[in-house]
Tab-separated table of C-alpha atoms in Angstrom:
chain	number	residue	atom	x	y	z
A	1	UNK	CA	32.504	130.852	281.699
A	2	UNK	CA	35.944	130.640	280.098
A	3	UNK	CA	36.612	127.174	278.695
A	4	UNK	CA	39.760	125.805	276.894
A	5	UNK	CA	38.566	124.778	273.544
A	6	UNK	CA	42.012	123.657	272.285
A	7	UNK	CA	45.654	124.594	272.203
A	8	UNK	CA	47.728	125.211	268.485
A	9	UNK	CA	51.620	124.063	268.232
A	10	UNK	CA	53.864	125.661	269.924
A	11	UNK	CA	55.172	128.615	267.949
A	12	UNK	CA	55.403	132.647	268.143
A	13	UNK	CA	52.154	134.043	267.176
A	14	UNK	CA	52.083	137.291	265.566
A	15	UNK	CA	48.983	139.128	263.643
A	16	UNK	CA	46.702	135.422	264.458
A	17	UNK	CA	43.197	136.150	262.592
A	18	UNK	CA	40.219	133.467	263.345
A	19	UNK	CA	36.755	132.662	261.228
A	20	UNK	CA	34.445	130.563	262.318
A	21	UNK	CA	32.731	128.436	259.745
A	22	UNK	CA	28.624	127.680	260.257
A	23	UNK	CA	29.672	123.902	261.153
A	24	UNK	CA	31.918	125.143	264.022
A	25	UNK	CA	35.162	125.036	262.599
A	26	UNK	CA	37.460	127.919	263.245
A	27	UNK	CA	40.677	128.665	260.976
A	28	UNK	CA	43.387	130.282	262.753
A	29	UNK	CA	46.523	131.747	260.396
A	30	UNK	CA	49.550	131.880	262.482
A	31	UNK	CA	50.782	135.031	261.062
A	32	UNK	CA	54.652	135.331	260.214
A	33	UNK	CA	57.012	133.175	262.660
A	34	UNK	CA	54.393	130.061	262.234
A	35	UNK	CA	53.569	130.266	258.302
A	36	UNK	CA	50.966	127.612	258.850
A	37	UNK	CA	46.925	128.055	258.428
A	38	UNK	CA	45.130	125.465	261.050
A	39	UNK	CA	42.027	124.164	261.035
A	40	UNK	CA	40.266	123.660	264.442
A	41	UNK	CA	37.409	120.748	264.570
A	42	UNK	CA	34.405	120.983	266.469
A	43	UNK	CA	36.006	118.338	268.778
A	44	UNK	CA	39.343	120.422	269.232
A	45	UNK	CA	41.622	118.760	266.852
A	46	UNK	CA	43.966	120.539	265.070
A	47	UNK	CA	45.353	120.117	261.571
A	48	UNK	CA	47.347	122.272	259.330
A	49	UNK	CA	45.353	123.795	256.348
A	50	UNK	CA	48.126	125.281	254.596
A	51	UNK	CA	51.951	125.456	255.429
A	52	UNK	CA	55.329	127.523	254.044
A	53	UNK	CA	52.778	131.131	254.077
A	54	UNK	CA	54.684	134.182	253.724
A	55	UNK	CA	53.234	135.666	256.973
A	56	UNK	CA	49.406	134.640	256.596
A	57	UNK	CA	47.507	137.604	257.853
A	58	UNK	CA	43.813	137.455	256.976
A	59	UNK	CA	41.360	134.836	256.121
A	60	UNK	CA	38.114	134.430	254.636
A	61	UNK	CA	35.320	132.155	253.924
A	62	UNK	CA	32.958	132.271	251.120
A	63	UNK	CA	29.311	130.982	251.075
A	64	UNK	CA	30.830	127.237	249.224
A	65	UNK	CA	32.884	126.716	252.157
A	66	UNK	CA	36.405	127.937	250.221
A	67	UNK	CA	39.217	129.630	252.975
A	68	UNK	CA	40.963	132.468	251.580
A	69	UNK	CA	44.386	133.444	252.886
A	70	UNK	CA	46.000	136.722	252.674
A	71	UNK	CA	49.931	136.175	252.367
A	72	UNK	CA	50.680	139.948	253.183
A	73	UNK	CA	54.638	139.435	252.573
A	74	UNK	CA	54.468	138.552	248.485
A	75	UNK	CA	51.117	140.836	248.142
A	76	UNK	CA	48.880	137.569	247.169
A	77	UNK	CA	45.408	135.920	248.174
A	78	UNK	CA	45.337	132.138	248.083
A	79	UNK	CA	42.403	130.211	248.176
A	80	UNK	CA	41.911	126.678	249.582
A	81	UNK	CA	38.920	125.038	248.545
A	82	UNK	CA	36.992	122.517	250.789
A	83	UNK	CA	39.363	123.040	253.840
């Protein structure tokens, strides 16, 4: 059963990674056109986590709940804590 869950901004995704957190959040980075990190609530809403990335590629969440976000065009991790 294939259900829309919500949609992100309009924008040219490239290289999107997703991680689900144990409350049923999901962080989707946008990857190079979009720059942006979103968060996804458990009721679909979407709000930017981080914005201005140098092409966000991977992200991570630690046991405390902190994102980590790989910005793979200046070689650097960030980390956001609390998203």
């Amino acid at each position: 059963d294939l259900t829309l869950f919500s949609r992100l901004p309009r924008g040219q995704y490239n290289r999107t990674n997703m991680v689900a957190a144990p409350d049923g959040t999901v962080f989707v980075s946008g990857g190079f056109h979009v720059g942006r990190v979103f968060r996804v609530a458990r009721d679909g809403v979407v709000t930017v986590v981080a914005a201005d990335l140098a092409d966000p590629a991977g992200i991570a969440l630690d046991p405390s709940g902190a994102l980590y976000i790989a910005e793979s065009a200046v070689h650097r991790i960030l980390r956001v804590r609390h998203p």
